[in-house]
Structures are given as structure tokens and as C-alpha cells.
PDB file of C-alpha atoms in Angstrom:
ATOM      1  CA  UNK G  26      -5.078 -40.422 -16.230  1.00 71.00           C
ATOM      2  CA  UNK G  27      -3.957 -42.486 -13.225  1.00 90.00           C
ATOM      3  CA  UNK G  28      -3.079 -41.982  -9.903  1.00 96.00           C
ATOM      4  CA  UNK G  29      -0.622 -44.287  -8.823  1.00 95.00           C
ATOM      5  CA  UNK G  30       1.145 -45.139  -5.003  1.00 93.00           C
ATOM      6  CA  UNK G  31       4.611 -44.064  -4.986  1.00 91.00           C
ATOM      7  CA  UNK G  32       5.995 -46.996  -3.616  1.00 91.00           C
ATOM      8  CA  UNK G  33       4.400 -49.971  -5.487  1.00 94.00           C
ATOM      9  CA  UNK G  34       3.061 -48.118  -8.877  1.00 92.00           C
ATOM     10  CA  UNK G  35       0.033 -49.660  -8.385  1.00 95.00           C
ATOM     11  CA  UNK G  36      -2.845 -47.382  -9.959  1.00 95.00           C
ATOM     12  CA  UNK G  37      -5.124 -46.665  -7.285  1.00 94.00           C
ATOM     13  CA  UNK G  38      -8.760 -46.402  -7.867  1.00 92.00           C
ATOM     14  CA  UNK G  39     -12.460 -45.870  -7.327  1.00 92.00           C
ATOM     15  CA  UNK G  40     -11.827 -43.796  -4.385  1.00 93.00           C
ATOM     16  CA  UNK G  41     -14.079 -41.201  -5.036  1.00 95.00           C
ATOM     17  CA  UNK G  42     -16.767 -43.878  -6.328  1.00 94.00           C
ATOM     18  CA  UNK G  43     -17.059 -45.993  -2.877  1.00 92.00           C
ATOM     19  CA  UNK G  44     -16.893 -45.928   0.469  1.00 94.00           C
ATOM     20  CA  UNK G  45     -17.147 -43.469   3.233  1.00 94.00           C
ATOM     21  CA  UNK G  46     -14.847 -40.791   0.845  1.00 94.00           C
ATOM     22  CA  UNK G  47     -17.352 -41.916  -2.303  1.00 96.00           C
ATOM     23  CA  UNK G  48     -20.252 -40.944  -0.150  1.00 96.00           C
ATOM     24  CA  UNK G  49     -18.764 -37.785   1.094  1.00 96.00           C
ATOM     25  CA  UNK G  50     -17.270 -37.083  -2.179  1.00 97.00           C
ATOM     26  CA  UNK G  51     -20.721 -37.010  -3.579  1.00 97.00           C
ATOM     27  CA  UNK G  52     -22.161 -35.434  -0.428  1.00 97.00           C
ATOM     28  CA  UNK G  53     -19.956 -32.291  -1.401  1.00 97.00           C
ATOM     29  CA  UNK G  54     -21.057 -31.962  -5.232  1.00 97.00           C
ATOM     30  CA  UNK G  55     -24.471 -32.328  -4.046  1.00 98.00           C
ATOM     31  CA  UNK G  56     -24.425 -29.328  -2.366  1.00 98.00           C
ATOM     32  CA  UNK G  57     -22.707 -27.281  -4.895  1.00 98.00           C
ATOM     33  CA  UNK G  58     -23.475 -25.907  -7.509  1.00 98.00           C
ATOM     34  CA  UNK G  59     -22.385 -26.760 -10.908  1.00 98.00           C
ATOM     35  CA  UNK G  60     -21.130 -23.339 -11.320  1.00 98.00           C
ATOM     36  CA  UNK G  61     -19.162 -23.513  -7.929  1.00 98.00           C
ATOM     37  CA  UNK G  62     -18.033 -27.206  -9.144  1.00 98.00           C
ATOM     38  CA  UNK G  63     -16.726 -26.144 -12.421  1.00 98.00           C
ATOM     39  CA  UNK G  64     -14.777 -23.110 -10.146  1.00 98.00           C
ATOM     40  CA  UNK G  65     -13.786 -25.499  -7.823  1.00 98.00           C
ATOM     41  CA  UNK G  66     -12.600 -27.660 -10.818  1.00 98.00           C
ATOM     42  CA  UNK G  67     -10.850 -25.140 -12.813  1.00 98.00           C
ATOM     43  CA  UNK G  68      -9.132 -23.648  -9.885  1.00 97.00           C
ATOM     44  CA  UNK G  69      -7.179 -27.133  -9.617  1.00 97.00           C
ATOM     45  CA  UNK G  70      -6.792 -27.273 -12.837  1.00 96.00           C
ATOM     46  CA  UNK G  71      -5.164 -24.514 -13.179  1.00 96.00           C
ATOM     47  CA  UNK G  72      -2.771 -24.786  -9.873  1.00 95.00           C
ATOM     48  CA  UNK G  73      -1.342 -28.613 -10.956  1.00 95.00           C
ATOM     49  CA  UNK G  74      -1.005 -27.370 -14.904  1.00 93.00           C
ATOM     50  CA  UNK G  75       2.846 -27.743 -15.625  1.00 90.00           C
ATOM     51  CA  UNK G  76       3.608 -28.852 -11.834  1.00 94.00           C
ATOM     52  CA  UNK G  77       6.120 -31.513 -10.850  1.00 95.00           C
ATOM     53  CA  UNK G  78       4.837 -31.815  -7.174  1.00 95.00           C
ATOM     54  CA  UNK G  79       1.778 -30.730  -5.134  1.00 95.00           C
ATOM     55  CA  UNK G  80       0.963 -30.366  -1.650  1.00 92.00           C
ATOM     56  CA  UNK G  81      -2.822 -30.918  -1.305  1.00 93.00           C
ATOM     57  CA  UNK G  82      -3.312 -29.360   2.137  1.00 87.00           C
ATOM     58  CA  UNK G  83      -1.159 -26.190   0.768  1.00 89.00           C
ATOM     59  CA  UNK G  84      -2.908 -25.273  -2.583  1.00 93.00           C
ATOM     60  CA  UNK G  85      -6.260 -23.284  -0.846  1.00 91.00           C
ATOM     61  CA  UNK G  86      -3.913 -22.098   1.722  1.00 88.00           C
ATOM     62  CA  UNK G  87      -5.535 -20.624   5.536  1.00 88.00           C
ATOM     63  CA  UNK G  88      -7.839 -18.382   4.135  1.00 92.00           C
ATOM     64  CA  UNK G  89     -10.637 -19.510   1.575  1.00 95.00           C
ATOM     65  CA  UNK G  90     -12.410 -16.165   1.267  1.00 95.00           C
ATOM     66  CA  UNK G  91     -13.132 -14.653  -1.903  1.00 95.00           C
ATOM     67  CA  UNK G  92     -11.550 -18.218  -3.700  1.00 96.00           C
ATOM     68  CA  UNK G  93     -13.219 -20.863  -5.512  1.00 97.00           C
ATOM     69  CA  UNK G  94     -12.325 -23.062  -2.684  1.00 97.00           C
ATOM     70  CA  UNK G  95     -14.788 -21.117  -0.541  1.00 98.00           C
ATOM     71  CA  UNK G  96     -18.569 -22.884  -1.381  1.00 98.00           C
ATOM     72  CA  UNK G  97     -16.827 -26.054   0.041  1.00 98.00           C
ATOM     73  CA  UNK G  98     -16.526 -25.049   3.071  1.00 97.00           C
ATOM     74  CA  UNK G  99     -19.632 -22.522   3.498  1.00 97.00           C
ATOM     75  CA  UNK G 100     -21.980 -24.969   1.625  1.00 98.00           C
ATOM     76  CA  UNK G 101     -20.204 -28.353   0.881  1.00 97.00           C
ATOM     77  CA  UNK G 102     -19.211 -28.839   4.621  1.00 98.00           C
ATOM     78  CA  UNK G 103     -21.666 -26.222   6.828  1.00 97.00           C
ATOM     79  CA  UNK G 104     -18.368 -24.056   7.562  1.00 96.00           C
ATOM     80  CA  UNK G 105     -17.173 -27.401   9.522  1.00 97.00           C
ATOM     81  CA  UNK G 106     -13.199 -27.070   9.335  1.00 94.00           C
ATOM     82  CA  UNK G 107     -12.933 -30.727   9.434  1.00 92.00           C
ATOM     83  CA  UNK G 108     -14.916 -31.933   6.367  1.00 96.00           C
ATOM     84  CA  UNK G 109     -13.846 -29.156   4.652  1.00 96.00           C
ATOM     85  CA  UNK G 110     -10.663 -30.060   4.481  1.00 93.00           C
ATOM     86  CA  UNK G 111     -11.351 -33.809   3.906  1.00 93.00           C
ATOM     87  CA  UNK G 112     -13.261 -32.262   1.109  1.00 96.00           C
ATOM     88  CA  UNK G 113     -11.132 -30.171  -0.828  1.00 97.00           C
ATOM     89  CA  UNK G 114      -8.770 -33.323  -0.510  1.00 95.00           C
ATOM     90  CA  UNK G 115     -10.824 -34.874  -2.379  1.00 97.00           C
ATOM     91  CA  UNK G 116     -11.431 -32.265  -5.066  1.00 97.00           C
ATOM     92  CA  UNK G 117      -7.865 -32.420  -5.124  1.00 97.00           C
ATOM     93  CA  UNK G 118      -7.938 -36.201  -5.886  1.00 96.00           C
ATOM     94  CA  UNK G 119     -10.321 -35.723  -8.557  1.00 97.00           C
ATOM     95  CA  UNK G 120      -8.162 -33.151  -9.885  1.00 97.00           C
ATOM     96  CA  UNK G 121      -5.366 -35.572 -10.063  1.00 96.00           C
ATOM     97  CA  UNK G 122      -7.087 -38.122 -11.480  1.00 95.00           C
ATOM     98  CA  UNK G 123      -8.744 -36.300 -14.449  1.00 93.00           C
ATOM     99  CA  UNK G 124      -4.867 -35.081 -15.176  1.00 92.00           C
ATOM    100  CA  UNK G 125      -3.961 -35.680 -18.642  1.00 91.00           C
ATOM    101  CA  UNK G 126      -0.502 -37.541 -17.102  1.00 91.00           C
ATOM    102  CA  UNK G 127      -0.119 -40.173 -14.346  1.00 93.00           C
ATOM    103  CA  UNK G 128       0.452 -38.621 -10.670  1.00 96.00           C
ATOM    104  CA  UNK G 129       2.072 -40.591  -7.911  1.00 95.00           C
ATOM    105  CA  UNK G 130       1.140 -39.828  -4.256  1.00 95.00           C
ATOM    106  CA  UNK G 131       1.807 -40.495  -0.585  1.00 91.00           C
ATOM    107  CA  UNK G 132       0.842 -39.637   2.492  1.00 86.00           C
ATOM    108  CA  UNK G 133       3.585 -37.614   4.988  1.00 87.00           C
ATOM    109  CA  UNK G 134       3.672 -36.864   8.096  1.00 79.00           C
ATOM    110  CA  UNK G 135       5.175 -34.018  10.350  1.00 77.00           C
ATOM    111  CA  UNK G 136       5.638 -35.087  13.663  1.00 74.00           C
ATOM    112  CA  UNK G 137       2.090 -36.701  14.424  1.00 68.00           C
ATOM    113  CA  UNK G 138      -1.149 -38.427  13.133  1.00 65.00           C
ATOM    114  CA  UNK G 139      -2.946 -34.724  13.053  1.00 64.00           C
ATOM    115  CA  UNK G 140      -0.213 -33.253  10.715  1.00 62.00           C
ATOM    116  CA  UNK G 141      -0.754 -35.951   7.738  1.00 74.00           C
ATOM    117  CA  UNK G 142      -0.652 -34.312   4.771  1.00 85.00           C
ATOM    118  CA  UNK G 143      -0.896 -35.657   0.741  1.00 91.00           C
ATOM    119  CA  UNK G 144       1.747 -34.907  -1.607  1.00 94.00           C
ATOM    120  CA  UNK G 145       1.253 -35.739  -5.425  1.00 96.00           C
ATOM    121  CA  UNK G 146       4.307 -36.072  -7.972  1.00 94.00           C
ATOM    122  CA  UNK G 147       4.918 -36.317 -11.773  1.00 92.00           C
ATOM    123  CA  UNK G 148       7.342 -39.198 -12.818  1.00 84.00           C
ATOM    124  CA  UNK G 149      10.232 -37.825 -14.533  1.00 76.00           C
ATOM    125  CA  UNK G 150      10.270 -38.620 -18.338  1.00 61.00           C
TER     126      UNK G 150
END
């Protein structure tokens, strides 16, 4: 549905359809395929189904072997740490955003720029 800032409400979008994150968001599927995609895609799927609250950075966890998550960084970024993670954050986004309910998000922070993280919640009803 939407994906909305958690202090405004304001539905944030085309994210994944412009900019440097568009361009690397389409980078990624290029170089998957749509087998490892629709892995990718049901992976998420299935992690945020009947969640309240979401992590990003936490749902592939250190180790990517043997996971759906694993073509991202092997193929989608060249086994660079870096865009990996940029681009499973935005799998995750995409994730979100196809979500049959409205997400709100926010960035956090642990004690420096390097430890920014995204969290994603579901409003109460």
C-alpha cells in the first residue's frame, strides 16, 4: 500500500523509480534473475507477514549463505558489502511498499552516522 514517514504521515514515494536508489534499485534486478527476484521477494514477504515492526538491516542477518538474500550480494552487488546492503534495503522497501497495509518508517541511529539503520512499523488499528 503506502509507506508513510512516521513523523509527518506523509506517503513517501517513487523511491525506487528515481534517482541514484531508482538506478541502483534497477541495477540489482538487472542482474538477477527472476527466479532469484521472486526468492528474494517471497523471502520478505514472508518475514513482514503478521509483523508490527521491522528492522531492515536485521531481517538477512550476518550471514547470507544458503538464503534467498544471497544472489544480491554474489550477483546483484559483485560480493561488495556496501551495495549489498544498500541493496537488500531496498528490496526491503519494495517489500514494504507492495504490503497489503500502510507501513510507517524512520531512520535510527546508534551512536554514529555508520550505525543508521531503518525501522518500519504498522499503525495500530
Amino acid at each position: 500500500m503506502t509507506i508513510r514517514d512516521m513523523h509527518s504521515g506523509a506517503a513517501v514515494t517513487g523511491v525506487l523509480a528515481s534517482g541514484e536508489r531508482g538506478r541502483t534499485f534497477r541495477l540489482l534486478c538487472s542482474r538477477l534473475s527472476p527466479a532469484e527476484l521472486a526468492d528474494v521477494r517471497n523471502a520478505l514477504d514472508t518475514r513482514i507477514e503478521g509483523s508490527r515492526i521491522e528492522t531492515a538491516s536485521w531481517i538477512p542477518g550476518a550471514d547470507w549463505r544458503g538464503t534467498a538474500h544471497q544472489p544480491i550480494y554474489e550477483k546483484g552487488a559483485r560480493r561488495n558489502p556496501d551495495l549489498a546492503a544498500l541493496m537488500f534495503g531496498l528490496m526491503a522497501w519494495e517489500a514494504f511498499e507492495r504490503h497489503e497495509d500502510d507501513w510507517y518508517t524512520e531512520r535510527f541511529s546508534m551512536g554514529g552516522e555508520e550505525d543508521r539503520f531503518r525501522v518500519y512499523f504498522k499503525p495500530d488499528r
